[in-house]
PDB file of C-alpha atoms in Angstrom:
ATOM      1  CA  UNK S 289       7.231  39.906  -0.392  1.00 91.00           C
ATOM      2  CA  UNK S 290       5.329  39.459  -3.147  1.00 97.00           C
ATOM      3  CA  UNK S 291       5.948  40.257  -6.711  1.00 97.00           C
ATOM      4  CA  UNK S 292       4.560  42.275  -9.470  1.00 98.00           C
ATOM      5  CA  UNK S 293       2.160  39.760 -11.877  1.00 97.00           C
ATOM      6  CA  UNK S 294       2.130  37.128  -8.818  1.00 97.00           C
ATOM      7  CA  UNK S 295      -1.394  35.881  -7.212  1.00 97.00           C
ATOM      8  CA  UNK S 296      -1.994  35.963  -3.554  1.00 97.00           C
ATOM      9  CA  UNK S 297      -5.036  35.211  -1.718  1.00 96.00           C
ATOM     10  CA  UNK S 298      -6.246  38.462   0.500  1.00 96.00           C
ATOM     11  CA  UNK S 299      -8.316  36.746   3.481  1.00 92.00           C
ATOM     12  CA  UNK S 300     -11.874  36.206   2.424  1.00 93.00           C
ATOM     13  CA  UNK S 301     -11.501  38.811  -0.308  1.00 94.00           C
ATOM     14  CA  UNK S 302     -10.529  36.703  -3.028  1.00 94.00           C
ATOM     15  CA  UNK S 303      -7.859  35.689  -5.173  1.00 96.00           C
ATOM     16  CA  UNK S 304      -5.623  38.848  -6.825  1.00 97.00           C
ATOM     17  CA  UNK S 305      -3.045  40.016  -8.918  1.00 98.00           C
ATOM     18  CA  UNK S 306       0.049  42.147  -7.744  1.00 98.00           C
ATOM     19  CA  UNK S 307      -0.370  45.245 -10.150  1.00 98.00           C
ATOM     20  CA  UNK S 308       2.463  47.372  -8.514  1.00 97.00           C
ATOM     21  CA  UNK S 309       4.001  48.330  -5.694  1.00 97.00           C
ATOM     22  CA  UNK S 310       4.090  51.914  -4.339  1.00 96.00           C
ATOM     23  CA  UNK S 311       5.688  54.075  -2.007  1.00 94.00           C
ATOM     24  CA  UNK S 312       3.416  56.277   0.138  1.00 93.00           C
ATOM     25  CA  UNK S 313       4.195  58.939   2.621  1.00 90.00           C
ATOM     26  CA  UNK S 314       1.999  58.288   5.889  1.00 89.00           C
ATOM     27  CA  UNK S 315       0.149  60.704   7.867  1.00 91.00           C
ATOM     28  CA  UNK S 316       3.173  60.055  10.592  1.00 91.00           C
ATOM     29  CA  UNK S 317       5.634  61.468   8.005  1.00 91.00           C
ATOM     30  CA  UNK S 318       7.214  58.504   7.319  1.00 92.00           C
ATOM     31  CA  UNK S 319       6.732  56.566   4.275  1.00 93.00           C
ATOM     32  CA  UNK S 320       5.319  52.460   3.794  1.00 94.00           C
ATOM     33  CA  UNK S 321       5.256  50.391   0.310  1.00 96.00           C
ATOM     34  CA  UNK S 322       1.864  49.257  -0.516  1.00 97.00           C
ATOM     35  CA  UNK S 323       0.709  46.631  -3.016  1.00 98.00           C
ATOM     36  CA  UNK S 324      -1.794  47.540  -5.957  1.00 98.00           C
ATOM     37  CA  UNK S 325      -3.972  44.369  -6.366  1.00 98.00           C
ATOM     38  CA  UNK S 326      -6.372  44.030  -8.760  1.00 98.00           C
ATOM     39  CA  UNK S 327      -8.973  41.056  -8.733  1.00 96.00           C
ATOM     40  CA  UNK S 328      -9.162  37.877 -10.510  1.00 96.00           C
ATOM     41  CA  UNK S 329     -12.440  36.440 -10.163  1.00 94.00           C
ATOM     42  CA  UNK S 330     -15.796  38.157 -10.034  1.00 87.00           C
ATOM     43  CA  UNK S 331     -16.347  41.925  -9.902  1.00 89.00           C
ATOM     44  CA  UNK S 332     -13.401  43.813 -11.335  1.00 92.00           C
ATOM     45  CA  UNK S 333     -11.971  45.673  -8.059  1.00 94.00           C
ATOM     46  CA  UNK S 334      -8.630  47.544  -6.953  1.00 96.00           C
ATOM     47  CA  UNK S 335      -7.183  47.484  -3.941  1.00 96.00           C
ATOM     48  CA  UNK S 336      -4.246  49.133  -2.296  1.00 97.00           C
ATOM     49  CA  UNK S 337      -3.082  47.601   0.737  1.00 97.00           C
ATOM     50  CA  UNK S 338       0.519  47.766   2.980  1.00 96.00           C
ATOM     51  CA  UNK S 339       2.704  45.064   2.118  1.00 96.00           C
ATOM     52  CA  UNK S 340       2.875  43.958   5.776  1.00 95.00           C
ATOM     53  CA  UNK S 341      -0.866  43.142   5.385  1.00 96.00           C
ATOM     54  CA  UNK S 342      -1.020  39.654   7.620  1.00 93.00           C
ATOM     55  CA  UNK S 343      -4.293  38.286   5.508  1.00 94.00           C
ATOM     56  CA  UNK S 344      -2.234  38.460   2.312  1.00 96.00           C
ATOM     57  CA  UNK S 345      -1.376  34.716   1.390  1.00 96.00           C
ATOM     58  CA  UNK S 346       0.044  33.050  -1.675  1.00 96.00           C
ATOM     59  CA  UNK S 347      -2.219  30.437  -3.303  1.00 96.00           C
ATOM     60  CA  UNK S 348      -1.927  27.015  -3.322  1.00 96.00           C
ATOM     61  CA  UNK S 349       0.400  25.008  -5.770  1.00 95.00           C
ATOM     62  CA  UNK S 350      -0.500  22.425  -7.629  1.00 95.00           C
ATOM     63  CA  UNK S 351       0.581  20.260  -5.179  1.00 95.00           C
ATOM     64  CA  UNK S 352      -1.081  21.755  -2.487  1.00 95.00           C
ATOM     65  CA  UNK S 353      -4.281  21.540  -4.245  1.00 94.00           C
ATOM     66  CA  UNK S 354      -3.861  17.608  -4.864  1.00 92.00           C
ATOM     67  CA  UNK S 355      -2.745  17.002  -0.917  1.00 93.00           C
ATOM     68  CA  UNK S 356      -6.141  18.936   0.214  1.00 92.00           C
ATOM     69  CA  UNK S 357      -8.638  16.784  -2.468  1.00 90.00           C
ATOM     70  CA  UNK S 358      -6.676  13.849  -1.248  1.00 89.00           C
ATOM     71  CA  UNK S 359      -7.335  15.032   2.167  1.00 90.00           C
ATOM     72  CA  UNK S 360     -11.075  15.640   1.462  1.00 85.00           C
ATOM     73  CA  UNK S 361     -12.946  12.463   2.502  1.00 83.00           C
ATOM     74  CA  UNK S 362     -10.960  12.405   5.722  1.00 88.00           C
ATOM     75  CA  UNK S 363     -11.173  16.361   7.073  1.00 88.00           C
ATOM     76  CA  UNK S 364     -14.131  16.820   8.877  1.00 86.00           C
ATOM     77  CA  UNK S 365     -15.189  19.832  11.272  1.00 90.00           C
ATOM     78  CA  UNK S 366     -17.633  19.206  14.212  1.00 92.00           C
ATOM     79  CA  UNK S 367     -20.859  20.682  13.985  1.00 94.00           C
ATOM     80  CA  UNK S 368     -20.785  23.806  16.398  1.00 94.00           C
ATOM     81  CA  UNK S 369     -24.555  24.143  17.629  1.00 94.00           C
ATOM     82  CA  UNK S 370     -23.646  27.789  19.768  1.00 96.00           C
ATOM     83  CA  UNK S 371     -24.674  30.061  16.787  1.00 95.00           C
ATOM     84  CA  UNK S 372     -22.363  32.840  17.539  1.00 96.00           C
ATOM     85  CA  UNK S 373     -19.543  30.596  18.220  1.00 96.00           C
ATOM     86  CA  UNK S 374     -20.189  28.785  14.879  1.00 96.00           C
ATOM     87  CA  UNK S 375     -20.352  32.061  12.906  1.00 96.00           C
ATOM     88  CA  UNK S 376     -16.766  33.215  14.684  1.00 97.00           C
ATOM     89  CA  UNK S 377     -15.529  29.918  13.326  1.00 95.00           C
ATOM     90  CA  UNK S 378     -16.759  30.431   9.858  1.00 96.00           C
ATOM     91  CA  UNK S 379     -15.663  33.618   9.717  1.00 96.00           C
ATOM     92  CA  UNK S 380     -11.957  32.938  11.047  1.00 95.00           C
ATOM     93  CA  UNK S 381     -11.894  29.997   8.469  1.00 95.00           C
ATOM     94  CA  UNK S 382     -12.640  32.219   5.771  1.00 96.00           C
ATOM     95  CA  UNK S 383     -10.324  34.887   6.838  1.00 94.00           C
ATOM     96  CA  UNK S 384      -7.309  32.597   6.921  1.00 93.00           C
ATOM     97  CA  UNK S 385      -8.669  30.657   3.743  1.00 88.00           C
ATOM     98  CA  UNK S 386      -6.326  27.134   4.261  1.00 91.00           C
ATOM     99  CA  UNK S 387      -7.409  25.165   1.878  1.00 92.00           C
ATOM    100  CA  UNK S 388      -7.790  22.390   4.321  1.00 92.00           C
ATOM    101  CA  UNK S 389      -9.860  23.991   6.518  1.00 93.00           C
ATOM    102  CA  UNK S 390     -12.003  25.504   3.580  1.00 94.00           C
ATOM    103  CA  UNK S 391     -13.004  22.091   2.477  1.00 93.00           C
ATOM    104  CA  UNK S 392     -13.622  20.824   6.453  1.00 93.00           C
ATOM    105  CA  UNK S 393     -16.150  24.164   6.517  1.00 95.00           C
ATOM    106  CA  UNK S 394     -17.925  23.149   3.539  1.00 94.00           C
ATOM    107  CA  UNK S 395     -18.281  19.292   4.258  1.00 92.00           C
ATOM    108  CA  UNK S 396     -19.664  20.523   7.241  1.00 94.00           C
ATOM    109  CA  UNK S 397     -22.240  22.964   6.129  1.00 95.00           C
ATOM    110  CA  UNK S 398     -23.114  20.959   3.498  1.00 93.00           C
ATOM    111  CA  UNK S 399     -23.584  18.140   5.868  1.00 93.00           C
ATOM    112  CA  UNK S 400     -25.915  20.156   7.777  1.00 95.00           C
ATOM    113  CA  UNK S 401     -27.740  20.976   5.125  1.00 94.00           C
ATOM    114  CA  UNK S 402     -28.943  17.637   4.039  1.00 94.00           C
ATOM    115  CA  UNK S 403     -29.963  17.592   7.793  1.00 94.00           C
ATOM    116  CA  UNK S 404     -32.305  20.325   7.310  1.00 94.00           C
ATOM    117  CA  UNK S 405     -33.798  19.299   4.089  1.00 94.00           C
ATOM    118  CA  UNK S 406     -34.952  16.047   5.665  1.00 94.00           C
ATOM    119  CA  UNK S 407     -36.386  17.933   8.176  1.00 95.00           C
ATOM    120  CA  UNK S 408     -37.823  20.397   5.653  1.00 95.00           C
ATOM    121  CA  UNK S 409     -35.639  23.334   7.205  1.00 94.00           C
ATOM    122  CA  UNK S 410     -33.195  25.409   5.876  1.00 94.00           C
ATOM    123  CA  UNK S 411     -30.110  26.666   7.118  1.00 94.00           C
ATOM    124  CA  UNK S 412     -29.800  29.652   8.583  1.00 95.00           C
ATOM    125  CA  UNK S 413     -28.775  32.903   6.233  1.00 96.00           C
ATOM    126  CA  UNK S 414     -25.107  33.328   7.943  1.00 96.00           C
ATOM    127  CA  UNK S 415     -24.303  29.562   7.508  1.00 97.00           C
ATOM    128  CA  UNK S 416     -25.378  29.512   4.089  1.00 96.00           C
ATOM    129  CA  UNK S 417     -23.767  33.149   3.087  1.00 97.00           C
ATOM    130  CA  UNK S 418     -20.576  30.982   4.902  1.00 97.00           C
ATOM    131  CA  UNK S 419     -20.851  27.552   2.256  1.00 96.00           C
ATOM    132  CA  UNK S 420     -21.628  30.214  -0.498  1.00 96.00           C
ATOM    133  CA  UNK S 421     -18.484  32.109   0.065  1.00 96.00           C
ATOM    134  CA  UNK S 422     -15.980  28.846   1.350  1.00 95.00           C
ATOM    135  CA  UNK S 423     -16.792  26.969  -1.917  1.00 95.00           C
ATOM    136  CA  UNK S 424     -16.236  30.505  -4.108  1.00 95.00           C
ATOM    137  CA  UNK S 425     -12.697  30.864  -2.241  1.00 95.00           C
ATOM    138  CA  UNK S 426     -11.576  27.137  -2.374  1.00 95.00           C
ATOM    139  CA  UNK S 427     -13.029  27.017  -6.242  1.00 96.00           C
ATOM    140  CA  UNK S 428     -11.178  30.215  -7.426  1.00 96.00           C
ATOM    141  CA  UNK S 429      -7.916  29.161  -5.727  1.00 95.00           C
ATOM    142  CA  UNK S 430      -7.977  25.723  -7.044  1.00 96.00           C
ATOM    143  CA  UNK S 431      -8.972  26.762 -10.484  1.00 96.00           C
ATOM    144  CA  UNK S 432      -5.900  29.303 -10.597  1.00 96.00           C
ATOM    145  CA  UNK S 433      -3.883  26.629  -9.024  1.00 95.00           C
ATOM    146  CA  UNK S 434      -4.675  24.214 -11.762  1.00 95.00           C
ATOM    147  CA  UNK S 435      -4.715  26.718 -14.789  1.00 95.00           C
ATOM    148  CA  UNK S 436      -8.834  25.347 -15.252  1.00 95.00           C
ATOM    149  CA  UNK S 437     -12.103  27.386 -15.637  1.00 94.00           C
ATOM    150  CA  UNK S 438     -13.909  27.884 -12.482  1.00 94.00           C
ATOM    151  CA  UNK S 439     -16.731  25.939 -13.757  1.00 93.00           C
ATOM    152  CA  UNK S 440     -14.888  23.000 -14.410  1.00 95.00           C
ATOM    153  CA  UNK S 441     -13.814  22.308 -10.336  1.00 95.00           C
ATOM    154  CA  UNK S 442     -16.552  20.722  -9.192  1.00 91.00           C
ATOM    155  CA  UNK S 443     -16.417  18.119 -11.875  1.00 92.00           C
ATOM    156  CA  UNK S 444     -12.479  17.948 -11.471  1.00 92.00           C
ATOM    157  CA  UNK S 445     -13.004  17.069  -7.555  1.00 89.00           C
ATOM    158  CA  UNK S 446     -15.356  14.381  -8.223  1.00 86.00           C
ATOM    159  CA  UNK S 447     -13.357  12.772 -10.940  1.00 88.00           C
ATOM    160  CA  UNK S 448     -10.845  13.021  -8.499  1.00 84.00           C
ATOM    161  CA  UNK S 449     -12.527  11.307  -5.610  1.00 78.00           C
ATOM    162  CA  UNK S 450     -13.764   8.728  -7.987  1.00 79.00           C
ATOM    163  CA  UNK S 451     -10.059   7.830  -8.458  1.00 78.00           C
ATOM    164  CA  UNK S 452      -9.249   7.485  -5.139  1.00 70.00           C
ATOM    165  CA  UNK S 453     -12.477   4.830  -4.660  1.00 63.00           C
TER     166      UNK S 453
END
């Protein structure tokens, strides 16, 4: 269980803030404790959601966030050319928002990508809604991880990988 002022990552919704913790009767008559989360990044929203919620994570540590851009240059995700297939994989990734498996999607998109511009293509609109939104989840977590702006991730992960060559 989370507490109140913690961060926890809530699937593909973002990072958030335990605001509180309520008690609610239910419709069935009994009664459930809820979490009040309020975002960190982005649009200010509220959300109140059971505590048993399954997509509600806790963010990386600091060391978590220095295994995964250690990891980087060796994670890799196949390309998956059955479009629907491809999407549910995207869409699971970003759901379950590993850190890991964050950085595989986006080396893969991204790899496709260059593909396309040499072929003076683009990618399609779900696959590049899915790099948008993998790099905005993997940036916000790391930069909450790390206690740095979110503008300042990109150019921590490359200083990083230039280390490690």
């Amino acid at each position: 269980m989370f507490k109140v002022g913690e961060y926890l990552r809530y699937g593909s919704r973002g990072i958030f803030q335990v605001r509180g913790i309520q008690r609610r009767l239910l419709k069935t008559g009994l009664t459930a404790d809820f979490y009040v989360l309020t975002s960190v990044f982005g649009v200010s929203t509220q959300i109140i959601t059971p505590i048993s919620n399954l997509q509600l994570k806790p963010v990386m540590t600091r060391a978590e966030v220095e295994q995964v851009l250690d990891q980087i240059s060796t994670v890799s995700m196949e390309w998956i050319d059955d479009k629907h297939l491809r999407e549910e994989t995207c869409r699971k990734a970003l759901e379950e928002g590993d850190g890991l498996n964050l950085a595989a999607l986006i080396k893969m998109l991204y790899l496709q990508k260059q593909q396309k511009l040499k072929e003076h293509k683009d990618l399609s609109r779900a696959d590049s809604e899915a790099f948008r939104k993998a790099e905005e989840l993997l940036r916000e977590e790391i930069s909450l991880s790390l206690g740095i702006a979110p503008d300042q991730v990109h150019d921590y992960i490359v200083s990083r990988l230039q280390e490690r060559s």
